[in-house]
Amino acid sequence: MSNYQEIHQQSLNDPEKFWGEAATGIDWITPPTKVLDNDAKPVPRWFAGAELNTCYNCLDRHVENGRGDQNALIYDSPVTGTIKHYTYSELTDKVAKFAGALAAKGVGKGDRVIVYMPMIPEAAIAMLACARIGAIHSVVFGGFAANELATRIDDSQPKAIVSASCGIEPSGVIKYKPLLDKAMDIAKHKVECCIVKARPEQEATLQAGRDYDWEEVSANAEPADCVTVSATDPLYILYTSGTTGQPKGVIRDNGGHAVALNWSMKNIYNVEAGDVYWAASDVGWVVGHSYIVYGPLLKGCTTVMYEGKPVGTPDAGAFWRVIEAHNVKILFTAPTAFRAIKKQDPDANELKKYDISCLQSLFLAGERCDPDTLFWARDTLKIPVVDHWWQTETGWAIAANPMGIEPLEVKPGSPTVAMPGFDVQVLSADGTEMADGEMGDLAIKLPLAPGCLPTLWGNDQRFIDAYLTEHEGYYTTGDAGFKDADGYLWIMSRTDDVINVAGHRLSTGAIEEALSGHKDVAECAVFGVKCGFKGQLPLGLVVLKDGVEREYAELHSELILRVRQQIGPVAAFKMVAITKRLPKTRSGKILRGSMAKIADGDEWVMPATIDNPMIMDEISDTLNGMGYPLDEK
Ligand code: COA
Ligand code: AMP
């Protein structure tokens, strides 16, 4: 570990030297003179005073350096039967034109633009176009419902929305425009301009004076030049789930983000310019931002944008086909995608049809990689499989196996070691460091590495309360785990009410809000239960208002539909039962964690603060009635 250890130590001992050197990988308009401003509030800031343009670093500079004819983006869409290649020159032109179209609609530096799009090249083009003119994009995942979209419209107050007529799921065409119209209706903030990419699978009705056709506005646009922005100006806002129903607007700045992602491409993923990199995720998630769009393009790689699923589009050989067809060197996805493939094709018979010798390593993140999935992937692919731990907030890996520095021994179940810039410590509730092997809060000593969030959009106080208050001088990750004697990190659970369903991060609080809005529900609790396929699934318990008598099947359907309509289908909310009472502490806090343990069949102890221990027996009976704990764990 000597090489890694030395580099990690250098990054903590002399962060200015370390990241100052890494910053030379970026083309600056005004190069950084001060690498780290330790006095900035609420947290230290990277590269204050420096200026750049992220889109220039992703596109124009590669064209200027002779990569114009290299593929920048390959769009592979089994759901529409399309494969399209965009060279760096072509992508630069398309982005410049769309940036011009946005500018012509009055979008300028600092304005917000919501991007609500499926996995089509126009999503990346819209993001890069915003970066080009200094506008701040906020991509909202296509699986979110109108209500969630409206919340994000009101929080970010966008000047424009960019969308498409539809997304395509294996289950069929998802019409986006009605969702969008509904969201714009619900939102208090009124959006003046909405640009819609029409897809052949679905027409969209455009409202005169507000809605515009993507092709029309792009065709007539003057290409826009790159605008100079400060390293500390926001590049994007990405909303993520917190404990409450109100999502947190994570801000990513331009300078630190460009430096960190560019550095990560070689040192973590071990790729060079010209290599093909594929993150099979969605632009709606942080993985999509960092490793479908920005990371690979900053480095001069070819990125693959895949509109399909690991299985069902058309079969469990889908990933292998894409790897062979596009000469993919690195695949990055969530463990749940591999569980889906393993479930359908346990002996990997589909793999025999393809030559995937180009694939160098597989990277997994988004949820803990269970050892079974790791072994299956490793035995099947016969290449290194790297679990790495990160969050929307950090934008890149807090812990990983740094394949470009030196591949370290793999310990199944651990995402390996802290990356440079991250001083990860395991703390007890009173802030003392835990001994090796002992569980505690996973906290990162400030400063956070470049690329991590500097605050939440328009809400420094929420940022301070949510992340900086629990352990002074540290960022609280919301994850609990331990460090072993070799310095490996083990991420075991969340400390808040966030759950992870098929790699999608969801707030149980938001689901509870949707349930409690039902006219017959007095109160409710939602918690995550283990699922062998999706990792976790949300389970809801509702208490009905006094005197209400409902037929269960009907109420069940209404509640499921409410969550689907208010949160979205990705919540995969299918389990809800009626119970007489909910277990609470004497101060009224619902004991979700204890109920989750009962459902999972884990050991649990009656909380000392419980108000009425008898309720736990009732809950146990209700959960048994739902089939929990499962026979097979
Ligand atoms: N737009 C609209 N709806 C969407 C959507 C999108 N972008 N993505 C998912 N949905 C819908 C699905 O159609 C499904 O709807 P249904 O209830 O009508 O069937 C529902 O949301 C749940 O979808 P999903 O979580 O994708 O489950 P699935 O059973 O369809 O597929 C996996 C399971 C494992 C294949 C899929 O979850 C997957 O690929 N996960 C990887 C997640 C990931 O990339 N995470 C990012 C971190 S790397
Ligand atoms: P998101 O912000 O959606 O990327 O979700 C981040 C959360 O997912 C983390 O805080 C963890 O709880 C979980 N997570 C992500 N990657 C891993 C991993 N490799 N191991 C364990 N948990 C992970």
XYZ file of C-alpha atoms and ligand atoms in Angstrom:
704
model
C 0.000 0.000 0.000
C 3.072 2.224 0.107
C 2.297 4.185 -3.017
C -1.331 4.780 -2.148
C -0.530 5.542 1.485
C 2.117 8.079 0.550
C -0.200 9.835 -1.903
C -3.129 9.853 0.522
C -0.918 11.213 3.284
C 0.513 13.919 1.006
C -3.010 15.036 0.127
C -3.845 15.493 3.797
C -0.506 16.972 4.902
C -0.228 19.493 2.108
C -3.586 19.784 0.344
C -2.572 22.979 -1.437
C 0.421 21.312 -3.083
C -1.493 18.145 -3.912
C -4.556 19.762 -5.497
C -2.488 22.603 -6.944
C -0.634 19.968 -8.969
C -3.871 18.184 -9.896
C -5.244 21.549 -11.098
C -2.690 21.605 -13.919
C -4.883 18.997 -15.651
C -7.465 21.740 -16.253
C -7.281 24.703 -18.648
C -7.877 27.870 -16.653
C -8.722 31.349 -17.864
C -7.264 32.722 -14.644
C -5.140 29.997 -13.023
C -5.499 29.467 -9.291
C -3.133 31.424 -7.084
C -4.814 30.345 -3.860
C -5.635 26.647 -3.853
C -7.538 26.437 -0.565
C -9.312 29.220 1.266
C -9.538 27.826 4.764
C -11.405 30.857 6.100
C -14.371 30.539 3.737
C -17.765 29.849 5.288
C -19.597 27.563 5.815
C -16.699 25.354 4.633
C -13.237 25.958 3.129
C -13.353 26.609 -0.638
C -11.097 25.399 -3.437
C -9.510 27.594 -6.110
C -11.255 30.832 -5.066
C -10.280 33.628 -7.462
C -9.495 31.281 -10.353
C -11.618 31.309 -13.512
C -12.473 28.685 -16.128
C -15.268 27.228 -18.184
C -16.207 23.600 -17.544
C -17.738 23.083 -20.997
C -14.544 24.360 -22.642
C -12.588 21.806 -20.619
C -14.991 19.024 -21.621
C -15.207 19.825 -25.331
C -13.433 22.722 -27.066
C -9.996 22.049 -25.656
C -10.037 18.482 -26.938
C -10.973 19.706 -30.422
C -8.133 22.253 -30.240
C -5.773 19.488 -29.122
C -6.547 17.249 -32.101
C -9.336 15.042 -30.735
C -12.036 16.585 -32.943
C -12.635 13.377 -34.891
C -12.621 11.098 -31.859
C -15.974 9.956 -30.522
C -16.972 11.986 -27.505
C -20.329 10.310 -26.933
C -21.917 7.103 -28.140
C -25.658 6.855 -27.687
C -26.791 3.244 -27.510
C -30.520 2.802 -27.111
C -31.897 -0.732 -27.276
C -35.349 0.620 -26.394
C -35.490 2.544 -29.685
C -33.039 0.426 -31.688
C -30.678 3.368 -32.181
C -26.889 3.727 -32.017
C -25.426 7.169 -32.748
C -21.869 8.482 -32.535
C -20.923 12.096 -31.804
C -17.320 13.181 -32.320
C -15.825 15.894 -30.133
C -16.265 18.370 -33.023
C -19.904 17.414 -33.562
C -20.753 17.502 -29.875
C -19.050 20.896 -29.465
C -21.106 22.304 -32.340
C -24.368 20.910 -31.010
C -23.677 22.193 -27.516
C -22.660 25.637 -28.781
C -25.859 25.864 -30.822
C -28.100 24.800 -27.980
C -26.269 27.182 -25.646
C -27.069 29.894 -28.191
C -30.714 28.818 -28.167
C -30.858 29.094 -24.388
C -29.154 32.495 -24.502
C -31.674 33.665 -27.092
C -34.435 32.761 -24.628
C -32.805 35.021 -22.057
C -30.884 32.391 -20.080
C -27.580 33.757 -18.812
C -24.877 33.325 -16.201
C -26.241 32.248 -12.834
C -29.748 31.449 -14.148
C -31.092 28.012 -13.318
C -32.287 25.555 -15.943
C -34.128 22.363 -15.029
C -33.336 19.408 -17.260
C -36.042 16.721 -17.073
C -34.986 14.229 -19.679
C -34.594 10.573 -20.472
C -31.236 9.059 -21.404
C -30.844 10.731 -24.784
C -27.837 12.745 -26.018
C -29.860 15.957 -25.729
C -29.742 15.570 -21.940
C -25.933 15.798 -21.967
C -26.070 18.535 -24.602
C -28.414 20.593 -22.420
C -26.186 20.153 -19.366
C -23.037 21.150 -21.245
C -24.839 24.060 -22.925
C -25.736 25.430 -19.500
C -22.123 25.063 -18.381
C -21.023 26.878 -21.548
C -23.020 30.016 -20.759
C -22.552 29.881 -17.002
C -26.158 28.844 -16.327
C -26.742 26.373 -13.482
C -28.447 23.155 -14.491
C -30.566 21.054 -12.234
C -31.292 17.652 -13.696
C -34.376 15.917 -12.337
C -34.563 12.138 -12.755
C -37.227 11.053 -15.244
C -38.688 8.516 -12.814
C -39.816 11.296 -10.464
C -43.435 12.392 -10.408
C -44.842 15.867 -11.103
C -45.001 16.688 -7.423
C -41.270 16.080 -6.900
C -40.510 18.079 -10.025
C -42.641 20.955 -8.740
C -40.739 20.976 -5.430
C -37.491 21.325 -7.380
C -38.959 24.089 -9.582
C -39.946 26.070 -6.522
C -36.607 25.611 -4.813
C -34.339 26.345 -7.775
C -36.614 28.912 -9.504
C -35.476 28.090 -13.045
C -35.596 30.523 -15.939
C -36.164 27.598 -18.319
C -36.924 23.897 -18.385
C -35.500 21.540 -20.980
C -37.367 18.294 -21.505
C -38.439 15.695 -24.039
C -41.775 14.396 -25.216
C -41.229 11.037 -23.542
C -39.005 8.525 -21.862
C -39.048 4.872 -22.828
C -39.192 2.191 -20.185
C -39.484 -1.530 -20.900
C -43.087 -1.195 -19.703
C -43.814 1.377 -22.420
C -43.641 5.029 -23.343
C -43.690 7.466 -20.406
C -45.239 10.745 -21.549
C -43.173 13.550 -20.044
C -45.150 16.581 -21.168
C -48.283 15.910 -19.062
C -46.015 15.401 -16.027
C -44.177 18.584 -16.842
C -47.371 20.569 -17.374
C -48.735 19.301 -14.070
C -45.516 20.197 -12.263
C -45.522 23.697 -13.757
C -49.147 24.045 -12.641
C -48.443 22.934 -9.077
C -45.296 25.049 -8.697
C -45.628 28.574 -7.351
C -42.648 29.712 -9.398
C -43.792 30.348 -12.952
C -41.467 29.084 -15.679
C -41.315 31.323 -18.752
C -39.632 29.006 -21.215
C -39.815 25.309 -21.801
C -37.850 23.628 -24.608
C -39.028 20.156 -25.594
C -37.180 17.572 -27.673
C -39.825 15.769 -29.718
C -39.190 12.035 -29.968
C -40.811 9.981 -32.727
C -42.433 7.681 -30.161
C -44.607 10.423 -28.654
C -45.888 13.826 -29.660
C -46.054 16.657 -27.157
C -48.510 19.524 -27.115
C -46.692 22.817 -26.927
C -48.227 25.847 -25.258
C -47.782 28.931 -27.422
C -45.560 31.591 -25.904
C -44.026 29.242 -23.346
C -43.094 25.943 -24.993
C -40.632 25.600 -27.867
C -39.472 22.754 -30.037
C -35.824 21.743 -29.480
C -35.019 21.395 -33.186
C -36.578 24.714 -34.097
C -34.792 26.753 -31.459
C -31.463 25.008 -32.151
C -31.688 25.389 -35.935
C -32.044 29.143 -35.722
C -29.553 29.699 -32.922
C -26.209 31.490 -33.102
C -23.541 29.246 -31.540
C -22.583 30.606 -28.121
C -19.021 30.978 -26.866
C -17.820 29.760 -23.509
C -18.449 32.264 -20.739
C -15.842 32.862 -18.031
C -17.011 31.737 -14.589
C -15.353 31.687 -11.187
C -14.088 28.387 -9.889
C -16.496 28.840 -6.984
C -19.552 29.613 -9.147
C -22.124 26.805 -9.157
C -22.033 24.456 -12.129
C -25.142 22.589 -11.100
C -27.668 21.819 -8.395
C -28.630 18.192 -7.894
C -31.454 17.441 -5.510
C -31.096 14.447 -3.261
C -33.156 12.837 -0.556
C -32.712 13.800 3.033
C -34.587 12.927 6.181
C -37.535 15.181 5.398
C -39.719 15.275 2.305
C -38.011 18.489 1.181
C -35.057 17.423 -1.002
C -31.633 18.960 -0.508
C -30.197 21.013 -3.368
C -26.577 19.894 -3.475
C -24.413 22.513 -5.194
C -21.386 21.586 -7.264
C -18.916 24.322 -8.094
C -16.956 24.593 -11.345
C -13.294 24.571 -10.306
C -13.008 21.917 -7.615
C -15.325 19.634 -9.569
C -13.269 19.832 -12.776
C -9.998 19.216 -10.930
C -11.280 16.308 -8.826
C -13.109 14.489 -11.625
C -10.243 14.862 -14.064
C -7.863 13.504 -11.394
C -10.171 10.594 -10.588
C -10.272 9.310 -14.178
C -6.648 8.197 -14.197
C -6.021 7.568 -10.529
C -9.192 5.706 -9.584
C -10.484 4.298 -12.884
C -7.108 4.014 -14.655
C -8.244 5.430 -17.988
C -6.496 7.693 -20.446
C -7.820 10.112 -23.036
C -9.208 8.102 -25.944
C -10.452 5.207 -23.785
C -14.125 4.251 -23.788
C -15.828 4.678 -20.422
C -19.355 3.526 -19.672
C -21.361 4.439 -16.606
C -24.606 2.486 -16.916
C -26.562 4.847 -14.736
C -28.850 7.787 -15.474
C -28.053 11.480 -15.872
C -30.644 12.091 -13.148
C -28.266 10.696 -10.532
C -24.883 11.916 -9.393
C -23.142 8.958 -11.056
C -24.623 10.125 -14.339
C -23.461 13.707 -13.806
C -19.937 12.743 -12.841
C -19.263 9.699 -14.975
C -21.614 9.798 -17.952
C -21.034 13.472 -18.658
C -18.310 15.421 -16.895
C -15.536 13.002 -15.861
C -15.050 11.136 -19.164
C -15.319 14.320 -21.228
C -12.930 16.289 -19.016
C -10.395 13.530 -19.581
C -10.968 13.268 -23.352
C -12.473 9.783 -23.170
C -15.447 8.476 -25.132
C -18.525 8.171 -22.950
C -21.370 5.743 -23.584
C -24.907 6.893 -22.954
C -27.132 3.833 -22.655
C -30.904 4.044 -22.801
C -31.806 0.587 -21.595
C -31.676 -1.779 -18.656
C -29.312 -4.567 -17.640
C -32.056 -7.109 -18.346
C -35.134 -7.068 -20.532
C -33.702 -4.806 -23.255
C -33.816 -7.393 -24.693
C -32.057 -9.896 -22.408
C -29.399 -10.460 -19.763
C -26.672 -10.133 -22.417
C -27.413 -6.413 -22.959
C -24.344 -5.172 -21.059
C -22.012 -7.602 -22.823
C -23.328 -6.495 -26.225
C -22.627 -2.828 -25.452
C -19.144 -3.579 -24.116
C -18.196 -5.504 -27.244
C -19.863 -3.096 -29.694
C -18.141 0.010 -28.346
C -14.875 -1.406 -27.026
C -15.688 -0.387 -23.466
C -12.700 -0.348 -21.086
C -14.454 0.555 -17.839
C -17.996 -0.301 -16.790
C -19.514 1.480 -13.815
C -22.939 0.483 -12.496
C -24.877 -0.328 -9.325
C -24.679 -3.792 -7.694
C -28.431 -4.163 -8.215
C -27.852 -4.209 -11.986
C -25.540 -7.205 -11.563
C -28.027 -8.886 -9.249
C -30.612 -8.465 -12.019
C -28.299 -10.131 -14.567
C -27.313 -12.904 -12.150
C -30.957 -13.631 -11.349
C -31.890 -14.018 -14.990
C -28.735 -15.689 -16.277
C -26.971 -17.267 -13.287
C -24.500 -19.185 -15.447
C -23.825 -16.156 -17.652
C -24.688 -18.092 -20.788
C -25.333 -14.827 -22.642
C -21.712 -13.835 -22.101
C -20.557 -16.684 -24.353
C -21.996 -14.810 -27.352
C -19.705 -11.811 -26.916
C -16.032 -10.934 -26.750
C -15.574 -8.516 -23.883
C -11.793 -8.813 -23.586
C -11.613 -4.987 -23.925
C -13.118 -4.620 -20.424
C -10.418 -3.792 -17.879
C -12.400 -3.364 -14.644
C -15.901 -3.138 -13.269
C -16.752 -0.418 -10.740
C -19.821 -0.643 -8.513
C -21.431 2.015 -6.308
C -24.717 3.450 -5.159
C -25.249 0.882 -2.418
C -23.104 -1.560 -0.510
C -21.852 -4.323 -2.754
C -22.737 -7.588 -1.061
C -19.933 -10.169 -1.291
C -22.109 -12.633 -3.287
C -22.587 -10.115 -6.070
C -18.908 -9.209 -6.000
C -17.841 -12.868 -6.275
C -20.305 -13.575 -9.063
C -19.171 -10.537 -11.068
C -15.493 -11.372 -10.515
C -15.849 -15.053 -11.365
C -17.953 -14.278 -14.417
C -15.928 -11.427 -15.876
C -12.505 -12.468 -14.574
C -11.421 -8.875 -14.114
C -11.013 -6.664 -11.020
C -14.336 -5.639 -9.492
C -14.142 -2.453 -7.449
C -16.761 -1.397 -4.925
C -16.481 2.309 -4.186
C -18.356 4.494 -1.748
C -19.649 7.937 -2.480
C -22.663 10.204 -2.280
C -24.415 12.909 -4.257
C -22.869 15.358 -1.823
C -19.254 14.389 -2.550
C -19.633 13.958 -6.332
C -16.854 11.364 -6.486
C -15.525 8.481 -4.462
C -14.787 8.973 -0.773
C -13.374 5.439 -0.685
C -12.240 3.231 -3.538
C -9.543 0.920 -4.755
C -7.313 3.339 -6.696
C -6.623 1.249 -9.785
C -4.466 3.926 -11.420
C -2.250 4.399 -8.365
C -1.953 0.760 -7.324
C -4.571 -1.968 -7.151
C -4.934 -2.914 -3.479
C -6.044 -6.221 -2.033
C -9.834 -6.552 -2.245
C -11.775 -7.284 0.939
C -15.295 -8.278 -0.149
C -17.863 -6.043 1.559
C -15.480 -3.102 1.912
C -15.100 -0.251 -0.622
C -11.371 -0.313 0.280
C -9.662 2.885 1.452
C -10.195 6.643 1.705
C -9.301 8.563 -1.437
C -6.867 11.505 -1.428
C -8.458 14.614 0.028
C -10.738 12.602 2.313
C -9.744 12.232 5.953
C -12.410 9.720 7.003
C -12.794 9.030 10.698
C -15.163 6.839 12.669
C -16.649 8.801 15.550
C -18.786 7.959 18.547
C -21.841 10.077 19.385
C -19.655 12.261 21.621
C -17.083 12.776 18.867
C -14.271 10.503 20.032
C -12.542 8.325 17.483
C -13.578 4.679 17.639
C -11.047 1.895 17.873
C -10.370 -0.244 14.791
C -13.293 -2.535 14.071
C -15.797 -0.574 16.154
C -18.889 0.906 14.531
C -19.547 4.625 14.616
C -20.541 7.609 12.471
C -18.474 7.928 9.328
C -17.346 11.542 9.300
C -14.926 13.450 7.087
C -12.591 15.946 8.709
C -12.825 19.366 7.037
C -11.799 20.487 4.499
C -13.731 18.205 2.203
C -11.900 17.251 -0.999
C -12.387 19.452 -4.079
C -15.613 18.652 -5.924
C -17.648 18.131 -2.748
C -20.619 20.354 -2.014
C -19.821 23.818 -0.596
C -23.398 24.267 0.666
C -27.048 23.609 -0.228
C -28.814 25.808 -2.748
C -30.065 28.914 -0.978
C -29.814 27.301 2.418
C -26.508 27.545 4.281
C -28.265 26.905 7.565
C -29.751 23.597 6.435
C -26.298 22.603 5.171
C -24.768 23.445 8.549
C -27.537 21.691 10.486
C -27.601 18.574 8.315
C -23.883 17.999 7.853
C -21.639 20.135 10.046
C -23.251 20.288 13.473
C -23.180 16.726 14.736
C -19.387 16.585 14.922
C -17.695 19.961 15.006
C -14.999 20.343 12.364
C -16.311 17.349 10.442
C -18.771 16.628 7.657
C -21.235 13.924 8.742
C -21.839 11.473 5.892
C -25.053 9.970 7.300
C -23.461 6.541 6.982
C -22.308 4.335 9.835
C -19.528 1.796 9.700
C -16.009 1.060 10.825
C -12.370 1.087 9.828
C -10.306 -2.083 10.161
C -6.684 -2.413 11.260
C -5.505 -2.036 7.634
C -7.386 1.239 7.207
C -10.138 -0.329 5.058
C -13.556 1.266 5.460
C -16.738 -0.753 5.954
C -20.015 1.043 5.231
C -22.778 -0.750 7.072
C -25.935 1.400 7.279
C -27.453 4.874 7.200
C -27.895 6.830 10.401
C -30.931 8.695 9.064
C -34.190 7.804 7.340
C -32.740 7.583 3.856
C -33.181 4.256 2.064
C -31.603 2.862 -1.071
C -33.903 1.068 -3.527
C -32.172 -0.432 -6.590
C -29.414 2.160 -6.273
C -31.978 4.983 -6.027
C -31.728 7.111 -2.908
C -35.126 7.830 -1.370
C -36.433 9.610 1.671
C -38.844 7.617 3.811
C -40.054 11.017 5.054
C -41.194 11.947 1.548
C -43.097 8.672 1.185
C -44.673 9.256 4.594
C -45.810 12.707 3.471
C -47.546 11.154 0.474
C -49.292 8.574 2.706
C -50.312 10.959 5.436
C -51.984 13.204 2.852
C -54.604 10.469 2.340
C -57.910 11.486 3.897
C -58.239 8.346 6.029
C -54.686 8.197 7.388
C -54.044 9.542 10.866
C -50.354 8.739 10.954
C -47.873 6.464 9.293
C -44.314 5.178 9.230
C -42.190 4.061 6.305
C -38.914 2.191 6.629
C -36.626 0.126 4.434
C -36.693 -3.674 4.528
C -34.033 -5.902 3.010
C -34.583 -7.138 -0.535
C -32.291 -9.653 -2.210
C -32.721 -7.922 -5.569
C -33.145 -4.177 -5.013
C -31.143 -4.016 -1.772
C -33.992 -2.393 0.113
C -37.707 -1.841 -0.418
C -39.932 0.684 1.363
C -42.607 -0.744 3.657
C -45.383 1.429 5.051
C -47.589 1.078 8.108
C -50.619 3.323 8.443
C -52.909 4.078 11.358
C -56.397 5.078 10.259
C -58.362 7.991 11.677
C -60.810 7.102 14.451
C -64.063 5.697 13.153
C -62.762 5.018 9.635
C -63.535 1.535 8.350
C -62.019 0.712 4.963
C -61.827 -2.333 2.785
C -58.129 -3.167 2.806
C -57.617 -3.930 -0.906
C -59.147 -0.631 -1.969
C -57.213 1.440 0.549
C -54.016 -0.406 -0.366
C -54.444 0.526 -4.061
C -55.155 4.154 -3.212
C -52.063 4.434 -1.052
C -49.796 2.752 -3.595
C -51.125 5.045 -6.304
C -50.574 8.131 -4.141
C -46.897 7.339 -3.696
C -46.514 6.536 -7.385
C -48.132 9.833 -8.336
C -46.420 11.991 -5.756
C -42.939 10.490 -5.574
C -42.718 8.383 -8.721
C -42.524 4.765 -9.862
C -38.873 4.472 -8.784
C -39.972 4.430 -5.157
C -41.177 0.872 -5.921
C -43.702 1.290 -3.120
C -45.901 -1.800 -3.076
C -46.181 -2.827 0.589
C -48.445 -1.117 3.066
C -50.498 -2.440 5.962
C -52.896 -1.044 8.522
C -51.835 -1.168 12.133
C -53.553 0.021 15.297
C -50.720 2.111 16.719
C -47.110 2.997 15.990
C -44.287 2.465 18.491
C -42.814 5.734 19.707
C -40.349 7.028 22.222
C -41.692 8.956 25.154
C -40.817 12.151 23.267
C -42.958 10.996 20.335
C -40.295 9.842 17.849
C -41.456 6.878 15.764
C -39.145 3.873 16.190
C -38.606 3.089 12.501
C -35.220 1.465 13.065
C -36.603 -1.089 15.514
C -39.492 -1.949 13.208
C -37.062 -2.419 10.306
C -35.008 -4.818 12.437
C -38.099 -6.867 13.285
C -39.080 -6.988 9.604
C -35.578 -8.061 8.605
C -35.460 -10.704 11.329
C -32.391 -9.029 12.837
C -31.609 -9.014 16.498
C -33.087 -6.031 18.279
C -33.506 -4.768 21.795
C -36.513 -2.997 23.175
C -35.510 0.699 23.144
C -35.201 2.009 26.695
C -37.086 5.142 25.699
C -40.127 3.329 24.267
C -43.437 4.669 25.477
C -45.451 1.446 25.263
C -43.506 -1.817 24.703
C -46.738 -3.741 23.970
C -47.009 -2.003 20.596
C -43.938 -3.887 19.385
C -45.900 -7.166 19.598
C -48.678 -5.674 17.501
C -46.129 -4.479 14.931
C -44.516 -7.877 14.879
C -47.929 -9.453 14.161
C -48.670 -6.939 11.399
C -45.292 -7.585 9.779
C -45.774 -11.347 10.069
C -49.066 -10.894 8.281
C -47.116 -9.223 5.438
C -44.699 -12.142 5.285
C -41.867 -10.498 7.288
C -39.340 -11.574 8.324
C -38.832 -13.410 5.038
C -38.050 -17.124 5.214
C -34.941 -16.651 3.104
C -32.682 -13.800 4.098
N -38.354 7.324 -16.110
C -39.576 6.875 -15.807
N -39.809 5.773 -15.071
C -38.744 5.112 -14.617
C -37.423 5.518 -14.883
C -37.254 6.684 -15.672
N -36.050 7.150 -15.966
N -36.568 4.651 -14.308
C -37.309 3.724 -13.707
N -38.621 3.990 -13.897
C -39.764 3.199 -13.444
C -39.707 1.807 -14.017
O -40.310 1.751 -15.282
C -40.485 1.019 -12.977
O -41.843 1.287 -13.195
P -42.972 0.159 -12.998
O -43.233 0.131 -11.532
O -44.120 0.691 -13.798
O -42.429 -1.108 -13.534
C -40.127 1.697 -11.656
O -39.682 3.009 -12.027
C -39.024 1.005 -10.896
O -37.899 1.003 -11.749
P -36.470 0.367 -11.423
O -36.002 0.768 -10.086
O -35.591 0.685 -12.557
O -36.783 -1.154 -11.301
P -36.901 -2.231 -12.431
O -37.420 -3.443 -11.742
O -37.596 -1.699 -13.608
O -35.358 -2.487 -12.828
C -32.992 -2.628 -12.264
C -34.437 -2.974 -11.876
C -32.030 -3.259 -11.295
C -32.761 -3.163 -13.663
C -32.835 -1.101 -12.280
O -33.289 -0.599 -11.060
C -31.433 -0.603 -12.493
O -30.862 -0.661 -13.561
N -30.847 -0.032 -11.426
C -29.548 0.604 -11.469
C -29.743 1.892 -10.770
C -28.680 2.900 -11.027
O -28.177 2.988 -12.110
N -28.404 3.697 -9.999
C -27.513 4.800 -10.073
C -26.311 4.590 -9.205
S -24.994 3.815 -10.091
P -26.426 8.751 -3.504
O -26.313 10.114 -2.951
O -27.712 8.493 -4.194
O -25.228 8.388 -4.344
O -26.431 7.756 -2.277
C -25.379 7.801 -1.368
C -25.545 6.754 -0.320
O -25.603 5.456 -0.933
C -24.372 6.690 0.619
O -24.436 7.655 1.646
C -24.474 5.271 1.125
O -25.465 5.142 2.094
C -24.904 4.517 -0.120
N -23.734 4.029 -0.859
C -23.264 4.468 -2.023
N -22.208 3.738 -2.433
C -21.980 2.811 -1.481
C -21.037 1.755 -1.299
N -20.127 1.488 -2.218
N -21.101 1.021 -0.173
C -22.048 1.271 0.756
N -22.981 2.238 0.643
C -22.966 3.000 -0.464
